[in-house]
Coordinates of C-alpha atoms in Angstrom, one line a residue:
Chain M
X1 CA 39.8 29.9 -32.9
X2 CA 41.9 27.2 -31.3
X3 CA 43.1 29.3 -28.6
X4 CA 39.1 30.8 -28.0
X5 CA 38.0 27.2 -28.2
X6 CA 40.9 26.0 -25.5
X7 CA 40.0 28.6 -23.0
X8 CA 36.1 28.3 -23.5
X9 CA 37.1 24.2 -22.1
X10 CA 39.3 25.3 -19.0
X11 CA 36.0 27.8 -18.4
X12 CA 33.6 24.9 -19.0
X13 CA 35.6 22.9 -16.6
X14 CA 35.3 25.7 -13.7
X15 CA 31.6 26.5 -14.4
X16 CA 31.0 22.4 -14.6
X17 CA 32.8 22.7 -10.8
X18 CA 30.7 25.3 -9.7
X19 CA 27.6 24.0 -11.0
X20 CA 28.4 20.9 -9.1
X21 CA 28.7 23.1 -5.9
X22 CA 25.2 24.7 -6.5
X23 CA 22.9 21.6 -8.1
X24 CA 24.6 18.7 -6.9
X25 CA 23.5 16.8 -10.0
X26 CA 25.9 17.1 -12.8
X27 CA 24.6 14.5 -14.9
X28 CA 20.9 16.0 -15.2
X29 CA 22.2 19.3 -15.6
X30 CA 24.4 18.2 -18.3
X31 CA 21.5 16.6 -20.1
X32 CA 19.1 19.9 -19.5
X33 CA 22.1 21.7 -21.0
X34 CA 22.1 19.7 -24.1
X35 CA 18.2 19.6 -24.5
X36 CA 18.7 23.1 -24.2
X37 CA 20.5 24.1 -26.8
X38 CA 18.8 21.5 -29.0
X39 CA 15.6 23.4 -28.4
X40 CA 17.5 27.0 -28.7
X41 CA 19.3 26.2 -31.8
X42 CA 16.0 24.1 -33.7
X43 CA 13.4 26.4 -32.5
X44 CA 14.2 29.6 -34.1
X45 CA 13.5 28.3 -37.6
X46 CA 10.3 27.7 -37.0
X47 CA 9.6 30.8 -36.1
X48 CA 11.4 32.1 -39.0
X49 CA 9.2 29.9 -41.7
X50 CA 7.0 32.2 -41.0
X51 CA 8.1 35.2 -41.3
X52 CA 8.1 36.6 -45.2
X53 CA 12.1 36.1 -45.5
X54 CA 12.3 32.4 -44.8
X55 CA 15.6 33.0 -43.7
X56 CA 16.9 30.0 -42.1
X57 CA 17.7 32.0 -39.6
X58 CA 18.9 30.2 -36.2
X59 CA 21.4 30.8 -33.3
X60 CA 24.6 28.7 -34.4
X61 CA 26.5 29.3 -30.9
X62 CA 26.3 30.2 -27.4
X63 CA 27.7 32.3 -24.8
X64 CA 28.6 29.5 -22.0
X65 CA 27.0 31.9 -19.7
X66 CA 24.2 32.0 -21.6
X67 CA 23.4 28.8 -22.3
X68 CA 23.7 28.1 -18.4
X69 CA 21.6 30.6 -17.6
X70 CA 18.7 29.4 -19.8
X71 CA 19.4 25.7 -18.5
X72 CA 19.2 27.2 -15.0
X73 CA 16.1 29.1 -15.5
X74 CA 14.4 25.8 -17.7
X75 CA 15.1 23.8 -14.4
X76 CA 13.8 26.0 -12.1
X77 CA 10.5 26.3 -14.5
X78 CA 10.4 22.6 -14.3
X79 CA 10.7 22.3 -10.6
X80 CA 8.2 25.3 -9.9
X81 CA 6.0 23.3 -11.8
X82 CA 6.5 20.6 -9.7
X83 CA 6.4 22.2 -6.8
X84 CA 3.2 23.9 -7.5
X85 CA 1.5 20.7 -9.2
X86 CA 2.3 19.3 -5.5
X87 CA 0.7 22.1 -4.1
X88 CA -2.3 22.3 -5.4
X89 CA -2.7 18.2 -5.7
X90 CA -2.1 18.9 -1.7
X91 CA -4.8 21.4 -1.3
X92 CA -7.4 19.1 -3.2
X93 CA -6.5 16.2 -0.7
X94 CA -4.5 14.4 -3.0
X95 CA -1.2 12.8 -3.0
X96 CA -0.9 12.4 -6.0
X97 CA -1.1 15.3 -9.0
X98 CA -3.2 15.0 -12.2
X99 CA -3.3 16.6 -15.1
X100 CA -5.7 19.7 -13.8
X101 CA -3.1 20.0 -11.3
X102 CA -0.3 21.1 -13.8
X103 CA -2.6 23.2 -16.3
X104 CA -3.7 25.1 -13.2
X105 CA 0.7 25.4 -12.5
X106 CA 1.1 26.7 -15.9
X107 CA -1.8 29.2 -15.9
X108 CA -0.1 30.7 -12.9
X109 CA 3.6 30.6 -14.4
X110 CA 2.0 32.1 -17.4
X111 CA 0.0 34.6 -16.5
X112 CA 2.9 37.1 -16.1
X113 CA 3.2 37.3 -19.9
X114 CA -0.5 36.6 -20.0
X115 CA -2.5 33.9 -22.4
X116 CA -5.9 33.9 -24.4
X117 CA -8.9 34.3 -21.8
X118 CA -7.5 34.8 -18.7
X119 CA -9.7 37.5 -17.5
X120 CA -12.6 35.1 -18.1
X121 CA -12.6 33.7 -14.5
X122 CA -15.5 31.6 -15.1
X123 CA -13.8 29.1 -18.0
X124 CA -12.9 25.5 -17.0
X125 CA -9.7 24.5 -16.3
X126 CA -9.8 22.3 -18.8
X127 CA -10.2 25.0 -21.6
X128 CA -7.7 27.2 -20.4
X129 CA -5.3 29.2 -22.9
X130 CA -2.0 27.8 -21.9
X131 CA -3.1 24.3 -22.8
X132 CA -4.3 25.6 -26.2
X133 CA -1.2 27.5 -26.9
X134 CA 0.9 24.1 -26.0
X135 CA -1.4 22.1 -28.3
X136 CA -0.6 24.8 -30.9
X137 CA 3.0 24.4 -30.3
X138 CA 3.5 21.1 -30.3
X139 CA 1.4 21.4 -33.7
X140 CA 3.5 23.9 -35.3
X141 CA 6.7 22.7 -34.2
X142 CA 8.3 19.6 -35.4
X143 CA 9.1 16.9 -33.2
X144 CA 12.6 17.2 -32.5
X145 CA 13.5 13.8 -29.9
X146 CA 16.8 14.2 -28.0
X147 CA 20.0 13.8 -29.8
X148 CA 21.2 10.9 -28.0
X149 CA 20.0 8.0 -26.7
X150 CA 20.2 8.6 -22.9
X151 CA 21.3 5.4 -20.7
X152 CA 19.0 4.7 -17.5
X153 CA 18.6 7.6 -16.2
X154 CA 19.6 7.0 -12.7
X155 CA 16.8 7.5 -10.6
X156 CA 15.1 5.2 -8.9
X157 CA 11.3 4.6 -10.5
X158 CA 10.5 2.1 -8.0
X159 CA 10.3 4.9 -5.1
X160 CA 6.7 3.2 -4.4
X161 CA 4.5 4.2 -1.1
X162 CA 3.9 1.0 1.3
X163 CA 1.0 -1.1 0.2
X164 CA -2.7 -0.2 0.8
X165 CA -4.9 -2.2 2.3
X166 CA -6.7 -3.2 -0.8
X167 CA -3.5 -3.8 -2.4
X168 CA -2.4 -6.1 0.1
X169 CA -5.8 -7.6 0.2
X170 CA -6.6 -7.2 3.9
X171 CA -9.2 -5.7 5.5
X172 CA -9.0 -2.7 7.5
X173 CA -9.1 -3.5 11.2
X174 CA -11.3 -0.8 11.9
X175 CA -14.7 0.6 10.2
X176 CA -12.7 4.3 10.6
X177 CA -9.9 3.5 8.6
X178 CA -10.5 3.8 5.2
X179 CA -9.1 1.0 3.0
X180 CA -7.1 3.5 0.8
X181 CA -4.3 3.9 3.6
X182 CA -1.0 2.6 4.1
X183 CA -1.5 -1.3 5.6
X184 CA -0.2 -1.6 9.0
X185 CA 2.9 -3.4 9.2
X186 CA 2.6 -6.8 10.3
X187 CA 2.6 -6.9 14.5
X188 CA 5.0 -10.0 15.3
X189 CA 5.8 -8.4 18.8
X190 CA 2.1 -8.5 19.9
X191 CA 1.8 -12.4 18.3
X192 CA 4.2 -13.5 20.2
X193 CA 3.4 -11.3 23.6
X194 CA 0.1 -13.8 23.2
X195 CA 1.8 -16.8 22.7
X196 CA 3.4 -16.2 25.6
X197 CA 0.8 -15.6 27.7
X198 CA -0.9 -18.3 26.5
X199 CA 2.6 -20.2 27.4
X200 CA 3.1 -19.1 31.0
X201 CA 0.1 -17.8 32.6
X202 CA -1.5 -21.5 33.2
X203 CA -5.1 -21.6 34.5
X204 CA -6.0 -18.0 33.6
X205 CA -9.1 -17.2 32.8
X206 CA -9.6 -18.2 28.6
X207 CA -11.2 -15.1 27.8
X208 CA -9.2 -12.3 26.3
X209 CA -10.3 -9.6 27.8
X210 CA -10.1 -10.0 31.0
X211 CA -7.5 -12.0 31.0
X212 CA -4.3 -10.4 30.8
X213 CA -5.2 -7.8 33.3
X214 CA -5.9 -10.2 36.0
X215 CA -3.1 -12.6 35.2
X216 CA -0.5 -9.1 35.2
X217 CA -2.0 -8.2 38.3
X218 CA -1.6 -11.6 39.5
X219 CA 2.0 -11.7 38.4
X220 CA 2.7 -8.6 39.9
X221 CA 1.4 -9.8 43.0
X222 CA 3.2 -12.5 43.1
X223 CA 6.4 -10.7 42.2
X224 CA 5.8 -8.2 44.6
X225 CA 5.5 -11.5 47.2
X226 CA 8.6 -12.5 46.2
X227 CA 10.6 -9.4 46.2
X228 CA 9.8 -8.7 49.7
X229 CA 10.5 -12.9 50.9
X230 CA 13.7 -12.8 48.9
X231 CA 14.5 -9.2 50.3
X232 CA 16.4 -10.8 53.2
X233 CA 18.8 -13.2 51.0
X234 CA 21.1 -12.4 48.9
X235 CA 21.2 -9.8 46.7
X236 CA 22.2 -11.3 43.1
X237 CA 19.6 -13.7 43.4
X238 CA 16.7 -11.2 44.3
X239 CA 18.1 -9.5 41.2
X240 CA 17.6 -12.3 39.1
X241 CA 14.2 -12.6 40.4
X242 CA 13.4 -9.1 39.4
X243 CA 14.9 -9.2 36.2
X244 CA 12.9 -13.0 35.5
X245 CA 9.6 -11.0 37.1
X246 CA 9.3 -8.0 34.7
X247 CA 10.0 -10.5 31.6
X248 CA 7.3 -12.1 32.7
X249 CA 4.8 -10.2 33.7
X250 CA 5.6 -7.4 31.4
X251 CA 4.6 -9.0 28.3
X252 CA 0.9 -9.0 29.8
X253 CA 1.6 -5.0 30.5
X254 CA 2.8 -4.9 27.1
X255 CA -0.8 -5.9 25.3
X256 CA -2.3 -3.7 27.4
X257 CA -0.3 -0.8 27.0
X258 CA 2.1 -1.6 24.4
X259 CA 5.4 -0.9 26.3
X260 CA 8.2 -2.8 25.9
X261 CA 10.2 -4.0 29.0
X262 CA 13.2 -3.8 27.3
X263 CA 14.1 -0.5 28.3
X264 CA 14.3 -0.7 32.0
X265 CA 18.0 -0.3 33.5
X266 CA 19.7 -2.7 35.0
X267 CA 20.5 0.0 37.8
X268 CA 16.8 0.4 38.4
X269 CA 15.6 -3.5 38.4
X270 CA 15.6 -3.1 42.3
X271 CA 13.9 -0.4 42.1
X272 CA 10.8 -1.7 39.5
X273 CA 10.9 -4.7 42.0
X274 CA 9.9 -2.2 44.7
X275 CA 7.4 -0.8 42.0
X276 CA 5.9 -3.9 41.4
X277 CA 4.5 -5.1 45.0
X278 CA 2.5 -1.3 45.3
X279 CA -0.1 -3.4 43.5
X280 CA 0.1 -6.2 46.2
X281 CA -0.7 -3.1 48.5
X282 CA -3.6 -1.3 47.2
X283 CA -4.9 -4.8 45.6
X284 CA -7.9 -4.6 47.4
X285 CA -8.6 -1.0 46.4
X286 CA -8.0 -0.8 42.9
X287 CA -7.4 -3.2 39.8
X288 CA -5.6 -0.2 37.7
X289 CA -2.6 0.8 39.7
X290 CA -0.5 -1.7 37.1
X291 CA -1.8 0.3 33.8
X292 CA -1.5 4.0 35.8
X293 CA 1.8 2.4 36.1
X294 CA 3.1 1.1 32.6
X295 CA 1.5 4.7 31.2
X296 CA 4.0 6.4 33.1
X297 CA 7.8 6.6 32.5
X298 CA 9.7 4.4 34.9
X299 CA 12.0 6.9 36.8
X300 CA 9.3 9.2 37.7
X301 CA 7.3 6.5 39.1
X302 CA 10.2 5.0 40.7
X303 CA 11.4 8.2 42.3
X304 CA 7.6 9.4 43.0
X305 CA 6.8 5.7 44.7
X306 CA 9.6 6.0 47.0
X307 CA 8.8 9.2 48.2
X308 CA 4.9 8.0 48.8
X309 CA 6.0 4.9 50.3
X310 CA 8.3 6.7 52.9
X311 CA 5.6 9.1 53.5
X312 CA 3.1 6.1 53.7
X313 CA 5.3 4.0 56.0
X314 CA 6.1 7.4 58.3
X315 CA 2.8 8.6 58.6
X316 CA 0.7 5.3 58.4
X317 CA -2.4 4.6 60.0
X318 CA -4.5 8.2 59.6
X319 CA -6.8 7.8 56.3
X320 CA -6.1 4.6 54.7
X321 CA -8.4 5.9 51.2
X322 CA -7.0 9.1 51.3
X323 CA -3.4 8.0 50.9
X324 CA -4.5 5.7 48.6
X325 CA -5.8 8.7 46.4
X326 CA -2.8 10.4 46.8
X327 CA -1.1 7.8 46.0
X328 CA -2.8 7.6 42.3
X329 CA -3.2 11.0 41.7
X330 CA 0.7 11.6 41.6
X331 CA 0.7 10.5 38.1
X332 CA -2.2 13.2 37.1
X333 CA -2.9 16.9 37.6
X334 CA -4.3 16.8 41.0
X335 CA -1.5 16.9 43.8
X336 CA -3.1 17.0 47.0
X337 CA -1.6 19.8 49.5
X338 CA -0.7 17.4 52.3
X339 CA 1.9 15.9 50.0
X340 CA 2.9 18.9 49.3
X341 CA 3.6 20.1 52.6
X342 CA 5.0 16.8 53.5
X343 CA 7.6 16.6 50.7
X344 CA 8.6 20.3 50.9
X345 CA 9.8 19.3 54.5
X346 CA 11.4 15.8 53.6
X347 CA 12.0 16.4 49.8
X348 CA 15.6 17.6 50.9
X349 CA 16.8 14.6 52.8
X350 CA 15.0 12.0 50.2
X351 CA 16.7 13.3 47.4
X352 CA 19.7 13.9 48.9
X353 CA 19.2 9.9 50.2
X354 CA 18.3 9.4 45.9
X355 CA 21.2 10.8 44.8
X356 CA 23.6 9.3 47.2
X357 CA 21.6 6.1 46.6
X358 CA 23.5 6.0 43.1
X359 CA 26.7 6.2 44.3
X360 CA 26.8 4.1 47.4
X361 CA 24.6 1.1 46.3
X362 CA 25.1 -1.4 49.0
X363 CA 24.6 0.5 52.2
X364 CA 21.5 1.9 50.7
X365 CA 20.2 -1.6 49.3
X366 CA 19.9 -3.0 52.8
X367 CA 18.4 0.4 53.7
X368 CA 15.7 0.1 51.6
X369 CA 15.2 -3.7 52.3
X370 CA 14.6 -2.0 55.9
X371 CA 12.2 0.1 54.1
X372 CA 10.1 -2.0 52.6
X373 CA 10.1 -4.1 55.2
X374 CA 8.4 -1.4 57.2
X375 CA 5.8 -0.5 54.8
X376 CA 4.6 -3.8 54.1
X377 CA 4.5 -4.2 57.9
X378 CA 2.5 -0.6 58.4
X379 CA 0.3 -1.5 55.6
X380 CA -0.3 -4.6 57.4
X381 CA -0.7 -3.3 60.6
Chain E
X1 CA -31.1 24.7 -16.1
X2 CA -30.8 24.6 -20.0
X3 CA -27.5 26.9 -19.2
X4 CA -26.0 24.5 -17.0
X5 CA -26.4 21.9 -19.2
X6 CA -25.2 23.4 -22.1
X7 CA -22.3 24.7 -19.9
X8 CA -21.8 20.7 -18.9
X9 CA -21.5 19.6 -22.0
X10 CA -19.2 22.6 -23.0
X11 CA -16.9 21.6 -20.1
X12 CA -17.4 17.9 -21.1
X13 CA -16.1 18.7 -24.6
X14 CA -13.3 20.4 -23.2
X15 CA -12.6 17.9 -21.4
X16 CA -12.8 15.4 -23.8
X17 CA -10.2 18.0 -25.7
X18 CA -7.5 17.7 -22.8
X19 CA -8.0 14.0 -22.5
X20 CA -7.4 14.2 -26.5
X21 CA -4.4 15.9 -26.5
X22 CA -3.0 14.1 -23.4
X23 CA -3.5 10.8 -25.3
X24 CA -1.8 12.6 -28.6
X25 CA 1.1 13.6 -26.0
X26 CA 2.2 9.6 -26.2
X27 CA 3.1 9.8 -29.8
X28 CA 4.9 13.2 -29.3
X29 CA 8.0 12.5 -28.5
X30 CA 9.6 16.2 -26.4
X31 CA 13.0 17.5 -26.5
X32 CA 13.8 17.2 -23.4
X33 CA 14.1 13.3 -22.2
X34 CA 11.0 12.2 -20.2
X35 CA 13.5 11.0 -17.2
X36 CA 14.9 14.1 -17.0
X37 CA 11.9 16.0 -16.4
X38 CA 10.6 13.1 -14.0
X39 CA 13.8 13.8 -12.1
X40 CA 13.9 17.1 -11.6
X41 CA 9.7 17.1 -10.4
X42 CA 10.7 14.2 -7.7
X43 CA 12.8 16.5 -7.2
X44 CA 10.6 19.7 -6.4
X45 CA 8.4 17.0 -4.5
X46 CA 6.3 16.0 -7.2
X47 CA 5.2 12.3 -8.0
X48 CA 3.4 10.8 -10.8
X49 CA 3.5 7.8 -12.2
X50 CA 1.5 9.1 -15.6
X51 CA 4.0 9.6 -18.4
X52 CA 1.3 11.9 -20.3
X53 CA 1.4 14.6 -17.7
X54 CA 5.1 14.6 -17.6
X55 CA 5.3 14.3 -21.2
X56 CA 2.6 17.7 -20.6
X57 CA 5.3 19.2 -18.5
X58 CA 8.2 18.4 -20.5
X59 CA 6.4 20.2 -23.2
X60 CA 5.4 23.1 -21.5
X61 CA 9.2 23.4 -20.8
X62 CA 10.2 23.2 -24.1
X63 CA 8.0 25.8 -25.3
X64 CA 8.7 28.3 -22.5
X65 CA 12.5 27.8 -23.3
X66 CA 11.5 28.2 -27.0
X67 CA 9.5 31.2 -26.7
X68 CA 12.7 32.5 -24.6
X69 CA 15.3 31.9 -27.0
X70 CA 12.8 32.9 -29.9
X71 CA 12.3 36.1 -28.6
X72 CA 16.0 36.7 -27.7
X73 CA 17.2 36.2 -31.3
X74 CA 14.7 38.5 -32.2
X75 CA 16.3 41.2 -29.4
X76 CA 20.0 39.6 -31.5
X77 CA 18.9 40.8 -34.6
X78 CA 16.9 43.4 -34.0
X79 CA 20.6 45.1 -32.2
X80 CA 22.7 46.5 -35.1
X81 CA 25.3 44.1 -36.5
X82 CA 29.0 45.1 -35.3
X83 CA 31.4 46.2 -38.2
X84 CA 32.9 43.0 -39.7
X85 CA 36.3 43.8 -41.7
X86 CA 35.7 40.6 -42.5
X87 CA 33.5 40.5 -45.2
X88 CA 32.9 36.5 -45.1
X89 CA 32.0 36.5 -41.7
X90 CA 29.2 39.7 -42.3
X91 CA 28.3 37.1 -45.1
X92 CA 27.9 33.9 -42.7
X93 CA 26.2 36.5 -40.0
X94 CA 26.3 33.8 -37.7
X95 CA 24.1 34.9 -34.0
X96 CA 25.4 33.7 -31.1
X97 CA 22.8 33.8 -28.2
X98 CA 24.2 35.9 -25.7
X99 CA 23.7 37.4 -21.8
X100 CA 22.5 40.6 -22.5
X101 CA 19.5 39.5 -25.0
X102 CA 19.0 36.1 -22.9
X103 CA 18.7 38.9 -19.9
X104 CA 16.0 40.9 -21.9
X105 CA 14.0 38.3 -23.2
X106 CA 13.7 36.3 -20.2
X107 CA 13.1 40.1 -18.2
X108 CA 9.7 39.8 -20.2
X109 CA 8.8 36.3 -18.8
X110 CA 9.7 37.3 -15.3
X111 CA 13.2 36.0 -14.9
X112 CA 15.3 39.2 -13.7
X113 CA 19.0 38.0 -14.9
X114 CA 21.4 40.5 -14.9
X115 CA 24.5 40.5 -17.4
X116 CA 27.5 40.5 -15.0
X117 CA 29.4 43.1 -16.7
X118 CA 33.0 42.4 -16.8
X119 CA 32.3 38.4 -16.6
X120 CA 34.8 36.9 -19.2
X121 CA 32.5 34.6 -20.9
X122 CA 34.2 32.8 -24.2
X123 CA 31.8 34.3 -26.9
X124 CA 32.1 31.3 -29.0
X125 CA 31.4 27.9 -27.7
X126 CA 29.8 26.2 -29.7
X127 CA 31.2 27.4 -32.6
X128 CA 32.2 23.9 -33.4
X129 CA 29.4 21.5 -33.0
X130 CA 31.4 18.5 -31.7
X131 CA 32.6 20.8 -28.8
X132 CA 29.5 22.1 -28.1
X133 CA 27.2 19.6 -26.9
X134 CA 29.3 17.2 -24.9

């Protein structure tokens, strides 16, 4: 007895190490081991009061195996229940599972061994066998709580989904959005984005609307202005102009469009310089070219402008709107066919000028200072 | 018309019977704890903040894993008792639930568990009730 008792612990201890490999949870499945044996070793006399012997009749041990094997298969019945209680809640629409929810769960977990009126396909949910042979059970049976007191069971209850819109108390910004969702977080960003422009852009136009556009466009212009003045001078300082620029202006981009200007390189500030005075070119043409610009990602623009503005400063004169359309519609589907043509014959050399561009930075900084200069003088001329 | 209003108020009496036995669930205290069952249906996904329906599920449970272990002492006695020398012990007849009736009761609810054959399970814990539950 010793001896079988000893080697039944060093075999708990193994199959308590494996269980901990498979469920992860050793506490829970400790408890689910207890409650089931509680409810193995109490439930047969029940059964047996009924019977004509009266034998007390009950299971006084288990097989280890056993007993693990019946904890195992309780769990999973719990978590199938769970898992199709979610389901169903899901297919209603519902986040949330009610009662009908699990009846329906334990109708279908039941019917293998089948219950009272289940061919009856018109019954109500409500009625349904299961529920009746549960309400039977827990009549028959006597109520058995667990044998010890558990401590707090350690999981967290207060796992709560972020605050409604009625529970916060707000109303929805929108007729569409139903008061029942999630309340948007609070938009500091966009607060302050206002209080900025409301800070630097002096003399704008009060009206909210139109106002940031313009004022962005504005700034743009001006940056653009400044970029091609300061071109000549020294380096480090245009630099500091670019980066001051975007951190200005962008904020008035940012309510537009919502981008942040945070994420620009450092490597490409020269280059979102050159980006920014393409407004100051087609100003008279079209007030969008900043959005088309802040709704596409930087490098493509950057590389994209640069091979536009080479073609534009090459080419020149010829059909002033037409280049303009081909300059917006690089961001779109359209790609016109004289572009096309044009950049399969200087792609080669421009990229090849890109990539050198990264590694010898100073020779190509004055180049393009050359550049720009020309362009802004063709689109002059 | 008269049918569907008699078949309204049958539904609404049967739904005034769930809602009944629901309510009757707080006072019935289940086997198995209530966190326990909440933890394993977060688990699986599941989220509720109602303690009657997981007091509903934690019931269900207990009844499945009664019915189980009902029906496999029934396949334990129902197998012929080994020869005890012992004539005590024959006395005593004490069950021990084991693999191969767990296996063919729970065959019946679905659950295909096969006795591993040569597995060298102790046939006795729980012999002594201090040991057993720990």
């Amino acid at each position: 007895m010793n001896n079988g008792a000893g080697e039944g612990g060093s075999q708990r201890r193994e199959l308590h190490g494996k269980s901990k490999l498979f469920l992860g949870n050793d506490f829970a499945y400790a408890i689910a081991k207890m409650a089931v044996a509680q409810i193995c070793e109490s439930a047969e006399v029940n059964v047996y009061q009924e019977s004509q012997t009266r034998e007390g009749v009950r299971f006084s041990s288990f097989q280890e195996s056993a007993l693990e094997t019946l904890t195992d298969v309780a769990i999973r019945y719990i978590q199938s229940i769970g898992m199709s209680a979610h389901l169903y809640a899901n297919i209603a629409g519902r986040r949330e599972g009610n009662s009908l929810d699990i009846v329906q769960t334990l109708e279908d977990l039941g019917s293998g061994l089948g219950f009272a009126g289940v061919s009856d396909t018109g019954r109500c949910l409500a009625d349904s066998g299961v529920v009746k042979d549960i309400i039977r059970y827990t009549g028959e049976a006597e109520e058995m709580p667990f044998v010890y007191s558990l401590p707090r069971f350690p999981i967290n209850k207060e796992k709560r989904p972020s605050p409604s819109f009625s529970e916060v108390g707000a109303e929805s910004p929108d007729e569409h959005i139903p008061v029942w969702l999630p309340a948007f977080p609070e938009t500091k960003l966009c607060n302050r984005s206002e209080e900025t422009i409301v800070g630097t852009v002096e003399g704008g136009p009060p009206s909210k609307e139109n106002g940031p556009s313009l004022s962005s466009l504005q700034h743009s212009f001006n940056g653009g202005r400044l970029e091609v003045l300061n071109s000549p001078k020294d380096d480090r300082k245009s630099k500091e102009e670019v980066e001051g620029n975007p951190f200005l202006t962008a904020p008035l981009r940012f309510v537009e469009k919502e981008l942040s200007p945070v994420f620009h390189p450092l490597e490409l500030s020269n280059e979102v310089a050159r980006t920014s005075h393409v407004p100051d070119k087609h100003l008279s043409n079209d007030h969008h070219i900043p959005v088309l610009e802040a709704s596409a990602p930087w490098d493509e623009i950057n590389k994209r402008n640069m091979i536009v503005e080479s073609e534009d400063g090459e080419k020149k004169g010829g059909a002033r709107p037409q280049q303009t359309l081909v300059r917006f519609k690089i961001g779109t589907l359209k790609r016109p066919s004289c572009f096309a043509i044009n950049r399969s014959v200087q792609e080669h050399g421009w990229f090849q000028e890109g990539e050198d561009k990264w590694e010898k930075k100073s020779e190509i900084k004055e180049k393009r200072e050359r550049i720009d200069l020309g362009i802004v003088e063709s689109d002059v001329n | 018309m008269n049918h569907g209003q008699q078949s309204g108020e049958a539904k609404h009496e049967d739904d005034a019977a769930l809602t009944e036995f629901l309510a009757s669930l707080m006072e019935y205290t289940p086997t198995i704890p209530d966190d326990l069952v909440e933890h394993y249906l977060a688990k699986s996904g599941f989220q509720c903040p109602d303690v009657r329906l997981i007091r509903l599920v934690s019931v269900a449970t207990q009844k499945f894993v009664a019915d189980v272990a009902s029906d496999a002492l029934q396949h334990c006695k129902a197998r012929p008792a080994p020869v005890m020398k012992d004539k005590k012990q024959q006395k005593e007849k004490r069950l021990v639930l084991t693999m191969e009736d767990l296996s063919k009761a729970l065959r019946e609810y679905g659950v295909n568990v096969k006795h591993p054959e040569y597995f060298a399970d102790s046939p006795s814990t729980g012999m002594d009730p201090a040991t057993r539950d720990e």
